[in-house]
mmCIF file of N, CA and C in Angstrom:
data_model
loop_
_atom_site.group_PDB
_atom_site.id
_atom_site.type_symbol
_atom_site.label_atom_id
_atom_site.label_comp_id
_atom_site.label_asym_id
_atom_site.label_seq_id
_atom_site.Cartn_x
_atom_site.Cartn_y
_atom_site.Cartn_z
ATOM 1 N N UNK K 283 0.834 -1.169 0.000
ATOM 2 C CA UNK K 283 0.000 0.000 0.000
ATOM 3 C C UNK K 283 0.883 1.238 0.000
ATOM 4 N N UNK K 284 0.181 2.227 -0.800
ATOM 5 C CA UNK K 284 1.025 3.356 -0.698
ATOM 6 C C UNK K 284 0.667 4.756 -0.238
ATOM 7 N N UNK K 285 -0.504 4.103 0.333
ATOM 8 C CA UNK K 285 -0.751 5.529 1.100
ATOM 9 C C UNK K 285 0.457 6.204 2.056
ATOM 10 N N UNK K 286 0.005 7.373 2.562
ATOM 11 C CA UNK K 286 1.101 8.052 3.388
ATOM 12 C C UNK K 286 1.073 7.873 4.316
ATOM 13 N N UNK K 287 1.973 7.897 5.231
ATOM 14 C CA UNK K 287 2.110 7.794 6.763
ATOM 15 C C UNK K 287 2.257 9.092 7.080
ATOM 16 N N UNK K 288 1.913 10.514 6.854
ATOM 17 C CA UNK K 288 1.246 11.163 7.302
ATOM 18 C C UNK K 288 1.071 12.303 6.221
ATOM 19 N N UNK K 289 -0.280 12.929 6.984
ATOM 20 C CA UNK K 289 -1.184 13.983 5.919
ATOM 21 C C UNK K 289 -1.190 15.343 6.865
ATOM 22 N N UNK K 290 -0.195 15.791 6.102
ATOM 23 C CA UNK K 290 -0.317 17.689 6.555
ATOM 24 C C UNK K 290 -1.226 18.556 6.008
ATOM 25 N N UNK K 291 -1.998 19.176 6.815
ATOM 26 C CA UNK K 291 -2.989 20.137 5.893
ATOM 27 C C UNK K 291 -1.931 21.544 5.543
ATOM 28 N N UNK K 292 -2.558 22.654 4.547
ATOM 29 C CA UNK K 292 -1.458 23.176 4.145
ATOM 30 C C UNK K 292 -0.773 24.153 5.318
ATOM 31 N N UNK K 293 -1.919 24.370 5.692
ATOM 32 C CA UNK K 293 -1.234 25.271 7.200
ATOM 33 C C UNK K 293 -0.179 24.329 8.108
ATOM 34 N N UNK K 294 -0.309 23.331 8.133
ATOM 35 C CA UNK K 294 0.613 22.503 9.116
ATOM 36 C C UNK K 294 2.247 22.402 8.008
ATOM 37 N N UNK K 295 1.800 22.217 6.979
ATOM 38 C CA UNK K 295 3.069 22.407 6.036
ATOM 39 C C UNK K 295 3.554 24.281 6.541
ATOM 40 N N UNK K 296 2.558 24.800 6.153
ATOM 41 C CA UNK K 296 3.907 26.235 6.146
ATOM 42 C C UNK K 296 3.933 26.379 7.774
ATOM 43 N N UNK K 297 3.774 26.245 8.863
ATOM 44 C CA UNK K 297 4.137 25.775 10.398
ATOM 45 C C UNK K 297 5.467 25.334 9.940
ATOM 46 N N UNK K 298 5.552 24.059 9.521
ATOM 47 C CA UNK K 298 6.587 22.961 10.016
ATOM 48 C C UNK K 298 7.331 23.530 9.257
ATOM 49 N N UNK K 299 7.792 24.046 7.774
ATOM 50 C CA UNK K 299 8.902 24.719 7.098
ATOM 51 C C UNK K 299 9.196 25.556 8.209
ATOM 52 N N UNK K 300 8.839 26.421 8.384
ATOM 53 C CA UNK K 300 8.799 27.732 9.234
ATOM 54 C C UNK K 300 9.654 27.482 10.707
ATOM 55 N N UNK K 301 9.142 26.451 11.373
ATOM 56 C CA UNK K 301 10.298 25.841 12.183
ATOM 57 C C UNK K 301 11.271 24.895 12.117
ATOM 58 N N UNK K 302 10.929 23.977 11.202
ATOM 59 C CA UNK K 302 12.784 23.570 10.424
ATOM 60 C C UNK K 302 13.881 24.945 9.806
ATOM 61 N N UNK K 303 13.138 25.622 9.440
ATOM 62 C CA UNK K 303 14.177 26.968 9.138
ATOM 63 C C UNK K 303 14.841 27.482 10.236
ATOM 64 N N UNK K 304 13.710 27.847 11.372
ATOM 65 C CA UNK K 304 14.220 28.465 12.617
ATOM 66 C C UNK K 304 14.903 27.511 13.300
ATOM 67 N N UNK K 305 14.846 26.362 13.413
ATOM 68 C CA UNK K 305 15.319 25.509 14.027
ATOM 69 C C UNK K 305 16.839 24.791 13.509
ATOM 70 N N UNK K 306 16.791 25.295 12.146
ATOM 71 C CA UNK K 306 17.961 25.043 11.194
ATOM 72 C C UNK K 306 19.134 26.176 11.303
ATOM 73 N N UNK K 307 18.645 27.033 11.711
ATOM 74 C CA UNK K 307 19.232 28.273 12.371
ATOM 75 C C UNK K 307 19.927 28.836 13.028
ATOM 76 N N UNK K 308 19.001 28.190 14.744
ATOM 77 C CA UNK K 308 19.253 28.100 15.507
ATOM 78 C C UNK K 308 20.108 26.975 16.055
ATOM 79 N N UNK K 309 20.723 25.612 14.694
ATOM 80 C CA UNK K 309 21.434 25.341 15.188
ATOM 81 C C UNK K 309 22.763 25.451 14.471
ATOM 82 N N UNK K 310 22.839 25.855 13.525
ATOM 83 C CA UNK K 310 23.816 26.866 13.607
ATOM 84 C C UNK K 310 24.744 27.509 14.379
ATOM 85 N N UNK K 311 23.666 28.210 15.453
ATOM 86 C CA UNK K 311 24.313 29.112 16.256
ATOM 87 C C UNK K 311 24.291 28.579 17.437
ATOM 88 N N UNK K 312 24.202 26.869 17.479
ATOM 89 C CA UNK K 312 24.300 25.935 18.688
ATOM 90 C C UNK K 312 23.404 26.455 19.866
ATOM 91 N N UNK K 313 22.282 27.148 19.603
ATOM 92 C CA UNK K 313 21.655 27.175 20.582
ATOM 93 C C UNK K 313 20.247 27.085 20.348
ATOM 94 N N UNK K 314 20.002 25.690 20.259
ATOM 95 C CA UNK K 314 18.512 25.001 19.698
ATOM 96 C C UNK K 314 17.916 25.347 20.584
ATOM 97 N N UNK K 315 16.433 25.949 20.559
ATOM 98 C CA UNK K 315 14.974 25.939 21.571
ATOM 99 C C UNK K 315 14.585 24.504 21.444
ATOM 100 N N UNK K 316 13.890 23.913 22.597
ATOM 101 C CA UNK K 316 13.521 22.429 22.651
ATOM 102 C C UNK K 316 12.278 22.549 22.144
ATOM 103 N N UNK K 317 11.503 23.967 22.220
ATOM 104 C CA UNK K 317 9.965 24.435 22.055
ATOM 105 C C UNK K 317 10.257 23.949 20.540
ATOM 106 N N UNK K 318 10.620 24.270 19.635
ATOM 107 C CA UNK K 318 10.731 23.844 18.375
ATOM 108 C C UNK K 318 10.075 22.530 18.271
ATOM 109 N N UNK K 319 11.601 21.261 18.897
ATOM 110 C CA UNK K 319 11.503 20.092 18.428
ATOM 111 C C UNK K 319 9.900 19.761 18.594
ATOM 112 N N UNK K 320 9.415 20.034 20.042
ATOM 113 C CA UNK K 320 8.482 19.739 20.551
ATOM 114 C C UNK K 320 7.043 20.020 19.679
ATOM 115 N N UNK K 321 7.029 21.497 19.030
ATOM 116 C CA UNK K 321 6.279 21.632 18.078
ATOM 117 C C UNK K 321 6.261 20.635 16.864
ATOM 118 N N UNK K 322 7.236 20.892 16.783
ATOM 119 C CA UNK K 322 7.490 19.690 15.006
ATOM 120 C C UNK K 322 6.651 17.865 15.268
ATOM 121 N N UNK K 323 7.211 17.684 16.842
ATOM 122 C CA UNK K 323 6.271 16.644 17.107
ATOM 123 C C UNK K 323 5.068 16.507 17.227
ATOM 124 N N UNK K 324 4.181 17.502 17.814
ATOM 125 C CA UNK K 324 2.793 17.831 17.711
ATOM 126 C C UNK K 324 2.412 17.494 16.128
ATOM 127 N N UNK K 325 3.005 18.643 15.808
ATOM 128 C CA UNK K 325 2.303 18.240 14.109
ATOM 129 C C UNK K 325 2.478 16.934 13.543
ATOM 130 N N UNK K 326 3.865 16.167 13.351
ATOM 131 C CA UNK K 326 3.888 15.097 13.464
ATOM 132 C C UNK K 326 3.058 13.740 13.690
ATOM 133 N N UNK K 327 2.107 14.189 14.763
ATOM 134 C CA UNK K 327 1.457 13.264 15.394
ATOM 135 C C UNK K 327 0.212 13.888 14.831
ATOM 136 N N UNK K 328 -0.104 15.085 14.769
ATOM 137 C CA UNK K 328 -1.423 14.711 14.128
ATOM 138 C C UNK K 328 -1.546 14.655 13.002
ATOM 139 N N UNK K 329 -0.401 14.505 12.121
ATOM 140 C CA UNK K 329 -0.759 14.149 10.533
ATOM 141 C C UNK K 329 -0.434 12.593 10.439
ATOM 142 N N UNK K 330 -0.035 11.998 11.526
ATOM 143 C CA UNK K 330 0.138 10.726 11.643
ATOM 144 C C UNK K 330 -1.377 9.894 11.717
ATOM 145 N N UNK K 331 -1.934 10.614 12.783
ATOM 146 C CA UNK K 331 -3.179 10.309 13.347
ATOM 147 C C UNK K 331 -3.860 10.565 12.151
ATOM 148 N N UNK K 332 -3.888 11.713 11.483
ATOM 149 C CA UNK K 332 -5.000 11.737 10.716
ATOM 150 C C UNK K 332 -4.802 10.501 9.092
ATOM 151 N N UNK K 333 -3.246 10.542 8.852
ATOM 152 C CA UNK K 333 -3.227 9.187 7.760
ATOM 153 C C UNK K 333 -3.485 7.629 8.387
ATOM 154 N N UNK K 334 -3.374 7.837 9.131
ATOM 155 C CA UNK K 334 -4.006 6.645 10.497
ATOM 156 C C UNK K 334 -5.632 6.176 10.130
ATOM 157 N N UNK K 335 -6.481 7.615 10.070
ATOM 158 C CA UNK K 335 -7.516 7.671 10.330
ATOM 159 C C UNK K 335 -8.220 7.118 9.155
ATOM 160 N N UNK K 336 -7.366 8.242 7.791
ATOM 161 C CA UNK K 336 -7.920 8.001 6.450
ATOM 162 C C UNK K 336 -7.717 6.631 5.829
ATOM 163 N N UNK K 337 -6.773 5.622 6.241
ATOM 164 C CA UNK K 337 -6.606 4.485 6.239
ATOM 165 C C UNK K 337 -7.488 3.453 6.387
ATOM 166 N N UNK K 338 -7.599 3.667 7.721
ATOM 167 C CA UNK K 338 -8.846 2.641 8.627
ATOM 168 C C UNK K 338 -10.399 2.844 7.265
ATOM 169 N N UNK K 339 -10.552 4.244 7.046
ATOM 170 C CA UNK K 339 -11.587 4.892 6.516
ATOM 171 C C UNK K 339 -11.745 3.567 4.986
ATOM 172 N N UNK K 340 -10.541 3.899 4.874
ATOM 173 C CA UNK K 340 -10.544 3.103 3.260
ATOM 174 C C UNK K 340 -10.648 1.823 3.238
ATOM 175 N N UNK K 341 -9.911 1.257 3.862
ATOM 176 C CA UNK K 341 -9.927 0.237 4.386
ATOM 177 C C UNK K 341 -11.697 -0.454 4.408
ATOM 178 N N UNK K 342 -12.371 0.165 5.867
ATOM 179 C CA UNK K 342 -13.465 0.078 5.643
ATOM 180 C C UNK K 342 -14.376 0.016 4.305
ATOM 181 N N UNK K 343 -14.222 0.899 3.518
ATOM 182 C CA UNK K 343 -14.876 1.300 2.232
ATOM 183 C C UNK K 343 -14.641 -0.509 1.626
ATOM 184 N N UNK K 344 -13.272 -0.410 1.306
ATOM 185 C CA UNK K 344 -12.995 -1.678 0.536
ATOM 186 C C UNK K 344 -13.463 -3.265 1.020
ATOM 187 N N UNK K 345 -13.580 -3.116 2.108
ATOM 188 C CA UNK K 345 -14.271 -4.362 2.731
ATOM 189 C C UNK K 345 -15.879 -4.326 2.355
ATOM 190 N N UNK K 346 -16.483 -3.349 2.794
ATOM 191 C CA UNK K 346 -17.949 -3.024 2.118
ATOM 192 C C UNK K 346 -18.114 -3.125 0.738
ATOM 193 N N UNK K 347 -17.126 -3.020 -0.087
ATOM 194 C CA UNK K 347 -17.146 -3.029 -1.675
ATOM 195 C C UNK K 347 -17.291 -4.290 -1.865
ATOM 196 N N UNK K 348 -16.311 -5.015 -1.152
ATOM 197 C CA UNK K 348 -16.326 -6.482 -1.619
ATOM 198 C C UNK K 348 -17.409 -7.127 -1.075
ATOM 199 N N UNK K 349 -17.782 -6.814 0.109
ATOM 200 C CA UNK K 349 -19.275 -7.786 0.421
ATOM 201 C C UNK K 349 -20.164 -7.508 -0.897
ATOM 202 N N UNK K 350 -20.137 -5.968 -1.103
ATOM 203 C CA UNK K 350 -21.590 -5.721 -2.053
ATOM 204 C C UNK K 350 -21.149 -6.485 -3.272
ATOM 205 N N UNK K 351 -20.341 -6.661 -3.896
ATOM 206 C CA UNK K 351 -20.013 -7.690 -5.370
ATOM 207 C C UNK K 351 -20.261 -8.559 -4.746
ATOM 208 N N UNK K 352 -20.034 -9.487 -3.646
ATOM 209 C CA UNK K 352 -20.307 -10.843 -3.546
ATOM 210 C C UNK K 352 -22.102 -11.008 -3.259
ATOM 211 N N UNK K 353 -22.201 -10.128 -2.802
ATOM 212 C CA UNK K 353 -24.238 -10.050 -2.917
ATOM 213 C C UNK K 353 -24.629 -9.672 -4.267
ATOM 214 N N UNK K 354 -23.894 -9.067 -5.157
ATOM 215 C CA UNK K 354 -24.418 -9.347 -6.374
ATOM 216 C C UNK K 354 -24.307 -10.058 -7.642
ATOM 217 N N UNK K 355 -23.227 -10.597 -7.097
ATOM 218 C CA UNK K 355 -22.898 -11.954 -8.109
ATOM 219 C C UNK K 355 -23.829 -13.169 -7.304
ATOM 220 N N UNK K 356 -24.555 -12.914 -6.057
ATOM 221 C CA UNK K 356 -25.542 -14.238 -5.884
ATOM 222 C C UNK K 356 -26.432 -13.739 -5.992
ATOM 223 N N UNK K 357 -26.823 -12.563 -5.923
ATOM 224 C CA UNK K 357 -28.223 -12.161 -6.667
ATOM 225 C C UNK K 357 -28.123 -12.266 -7.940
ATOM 226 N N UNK K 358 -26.958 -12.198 -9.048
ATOM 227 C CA UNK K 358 -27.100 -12.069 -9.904
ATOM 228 C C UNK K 358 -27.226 -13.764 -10.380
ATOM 229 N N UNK K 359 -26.656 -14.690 -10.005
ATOM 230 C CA UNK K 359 -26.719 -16.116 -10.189
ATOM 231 C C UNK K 359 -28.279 -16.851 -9.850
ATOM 232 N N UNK K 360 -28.577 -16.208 -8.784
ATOM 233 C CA UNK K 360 -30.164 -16.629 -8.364
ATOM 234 C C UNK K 360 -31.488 -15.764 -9.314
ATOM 235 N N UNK K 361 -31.018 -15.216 -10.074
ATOM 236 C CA UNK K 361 -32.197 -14.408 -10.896
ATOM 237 C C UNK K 361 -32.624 -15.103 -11.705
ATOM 238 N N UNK K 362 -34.036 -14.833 -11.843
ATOM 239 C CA UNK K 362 -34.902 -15.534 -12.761
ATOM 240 C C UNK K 362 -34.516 -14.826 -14.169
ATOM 241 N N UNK K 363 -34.664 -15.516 -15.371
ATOM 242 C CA UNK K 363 -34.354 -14.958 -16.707
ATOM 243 C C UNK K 363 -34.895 -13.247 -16.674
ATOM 244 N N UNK K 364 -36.077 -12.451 -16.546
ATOM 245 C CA UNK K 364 -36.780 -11.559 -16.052
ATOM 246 C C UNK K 364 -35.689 -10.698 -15.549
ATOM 247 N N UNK K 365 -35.097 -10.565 -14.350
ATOM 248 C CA UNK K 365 -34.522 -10.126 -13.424
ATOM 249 C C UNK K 365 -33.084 -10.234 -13.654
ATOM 250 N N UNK K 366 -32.321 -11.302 -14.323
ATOM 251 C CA UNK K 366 -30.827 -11.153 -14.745
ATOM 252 C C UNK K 366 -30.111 -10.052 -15.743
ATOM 253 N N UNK K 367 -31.016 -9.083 -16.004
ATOM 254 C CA UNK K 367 -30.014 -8.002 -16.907
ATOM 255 C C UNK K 367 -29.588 -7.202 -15.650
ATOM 256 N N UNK K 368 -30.960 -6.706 -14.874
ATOM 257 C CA UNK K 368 -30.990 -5.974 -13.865
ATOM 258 C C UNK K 368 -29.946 -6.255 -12.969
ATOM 259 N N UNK K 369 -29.227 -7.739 -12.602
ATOM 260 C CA UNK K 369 -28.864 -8.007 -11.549
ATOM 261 C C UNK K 369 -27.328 -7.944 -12.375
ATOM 262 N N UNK K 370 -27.306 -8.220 -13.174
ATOM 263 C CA UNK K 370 -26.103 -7.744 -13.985
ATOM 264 C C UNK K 370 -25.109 -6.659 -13.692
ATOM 265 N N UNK K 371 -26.557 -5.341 -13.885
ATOM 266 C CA UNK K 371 -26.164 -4.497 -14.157
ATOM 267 C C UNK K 371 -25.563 -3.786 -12.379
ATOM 268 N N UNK K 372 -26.127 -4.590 -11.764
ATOM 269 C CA UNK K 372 -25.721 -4.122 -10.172
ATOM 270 C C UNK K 372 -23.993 -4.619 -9.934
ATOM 271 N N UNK K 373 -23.912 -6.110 -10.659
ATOM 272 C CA UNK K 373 -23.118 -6.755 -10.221
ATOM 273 C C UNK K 373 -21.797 -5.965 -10.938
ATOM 274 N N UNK K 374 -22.339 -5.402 -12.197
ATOM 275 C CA UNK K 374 -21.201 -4.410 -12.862
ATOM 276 C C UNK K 374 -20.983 -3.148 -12.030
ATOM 277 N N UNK K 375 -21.951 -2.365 -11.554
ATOM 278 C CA UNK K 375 -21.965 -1.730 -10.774
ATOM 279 C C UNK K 375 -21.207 -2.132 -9.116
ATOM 280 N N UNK K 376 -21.586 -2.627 -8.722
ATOM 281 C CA UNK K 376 -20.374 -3.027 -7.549
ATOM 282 C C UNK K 376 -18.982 -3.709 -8.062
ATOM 283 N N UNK K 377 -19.191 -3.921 -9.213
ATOM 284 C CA UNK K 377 -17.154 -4.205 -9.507
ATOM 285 C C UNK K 377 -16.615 -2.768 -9.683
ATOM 286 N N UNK K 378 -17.549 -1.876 -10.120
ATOM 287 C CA UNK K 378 -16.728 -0.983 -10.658
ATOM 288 C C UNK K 378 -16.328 -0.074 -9.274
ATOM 289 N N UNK K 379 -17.174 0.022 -8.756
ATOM 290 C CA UNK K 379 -16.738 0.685 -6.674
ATOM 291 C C UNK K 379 -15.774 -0.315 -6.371
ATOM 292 N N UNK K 380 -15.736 -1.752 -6.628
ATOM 293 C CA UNK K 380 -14.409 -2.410 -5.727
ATOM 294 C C UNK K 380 -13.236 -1.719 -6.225
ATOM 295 N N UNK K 381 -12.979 -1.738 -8.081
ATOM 296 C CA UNK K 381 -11.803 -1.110 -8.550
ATOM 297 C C UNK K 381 -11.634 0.483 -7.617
ATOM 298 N N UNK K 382 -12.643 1.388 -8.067
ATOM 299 C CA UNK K 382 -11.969 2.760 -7.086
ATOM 300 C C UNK K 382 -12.031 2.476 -5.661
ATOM 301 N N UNK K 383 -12.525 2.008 -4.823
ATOM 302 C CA UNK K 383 -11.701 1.776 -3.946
ATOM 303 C C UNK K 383 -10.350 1.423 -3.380
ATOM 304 N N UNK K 384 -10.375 0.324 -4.524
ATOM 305 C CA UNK K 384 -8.621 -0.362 -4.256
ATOM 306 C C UNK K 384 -7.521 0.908 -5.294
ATOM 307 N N UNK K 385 -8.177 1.669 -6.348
ATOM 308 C CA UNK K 385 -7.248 2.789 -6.464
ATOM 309 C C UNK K 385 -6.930 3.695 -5.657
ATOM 310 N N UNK K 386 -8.414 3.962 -4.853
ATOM 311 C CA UNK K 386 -8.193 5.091 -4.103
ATOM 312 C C UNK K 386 -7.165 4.801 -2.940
ATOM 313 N N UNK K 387 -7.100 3.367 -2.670
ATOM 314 C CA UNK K 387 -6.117 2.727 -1.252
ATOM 315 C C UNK K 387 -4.872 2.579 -1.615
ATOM 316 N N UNK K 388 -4.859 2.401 -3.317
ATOM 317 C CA UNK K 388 -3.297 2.354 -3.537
ATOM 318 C C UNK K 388 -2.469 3.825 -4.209
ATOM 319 N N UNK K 389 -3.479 5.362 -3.629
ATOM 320 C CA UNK K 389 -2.748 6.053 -4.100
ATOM 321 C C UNK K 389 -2.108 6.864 -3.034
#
């Protein structure tokens, strides 16, 4: 899988430049603030948490995708002549949500 192990919103990106600079700086001049590191970890952790989150999210999705194709390939197998275009057309319809799901998990 290639999702990310973590998701910065853009404000947390110009934050964290903003104190790798100062912090790049400041050591330089050998006299690092710990408030820095400590910040950089905050953010850290919640873009961790939040690719954490969006994970689980997808995850979920893709498990639900696959139940619904497997309910419609037996609805679609149990249909009366009448009822098999219809059930077809579901069963095409839930393959095509399994594929974006598993794109959306492998981008």
């Amino acid at each position: 899988m290639s999702t990310p192990t973590r998701i910065y919103t853009p404000a947390e990106r110009r934050k964290r430049a903003a104190l790798v600079a100062r912090g790049t700086r400041q050591a330089f001049a050998d006299a690092v603030d710990p408030r820095i590191q400590r910040q950089l970890d905050a953010i850290d952790a919640a873009a961790e948490d939040r690719a954490a989150r969006e994970l689980a999210a997808l995850l979920r999705q893709l498990e639900d995708a696959k139940n619904d194709l497997a309910t419609a390939r037996a609805a679609e197998k149990a249909a009366s002549r009448v009822d098999r275009q219809a059930a077809k057309a579901a069963r095409k319809n839930a393959e095509e949500r399994l594929r974006r799901c598993e794109r959306a998990l492998h981008r």
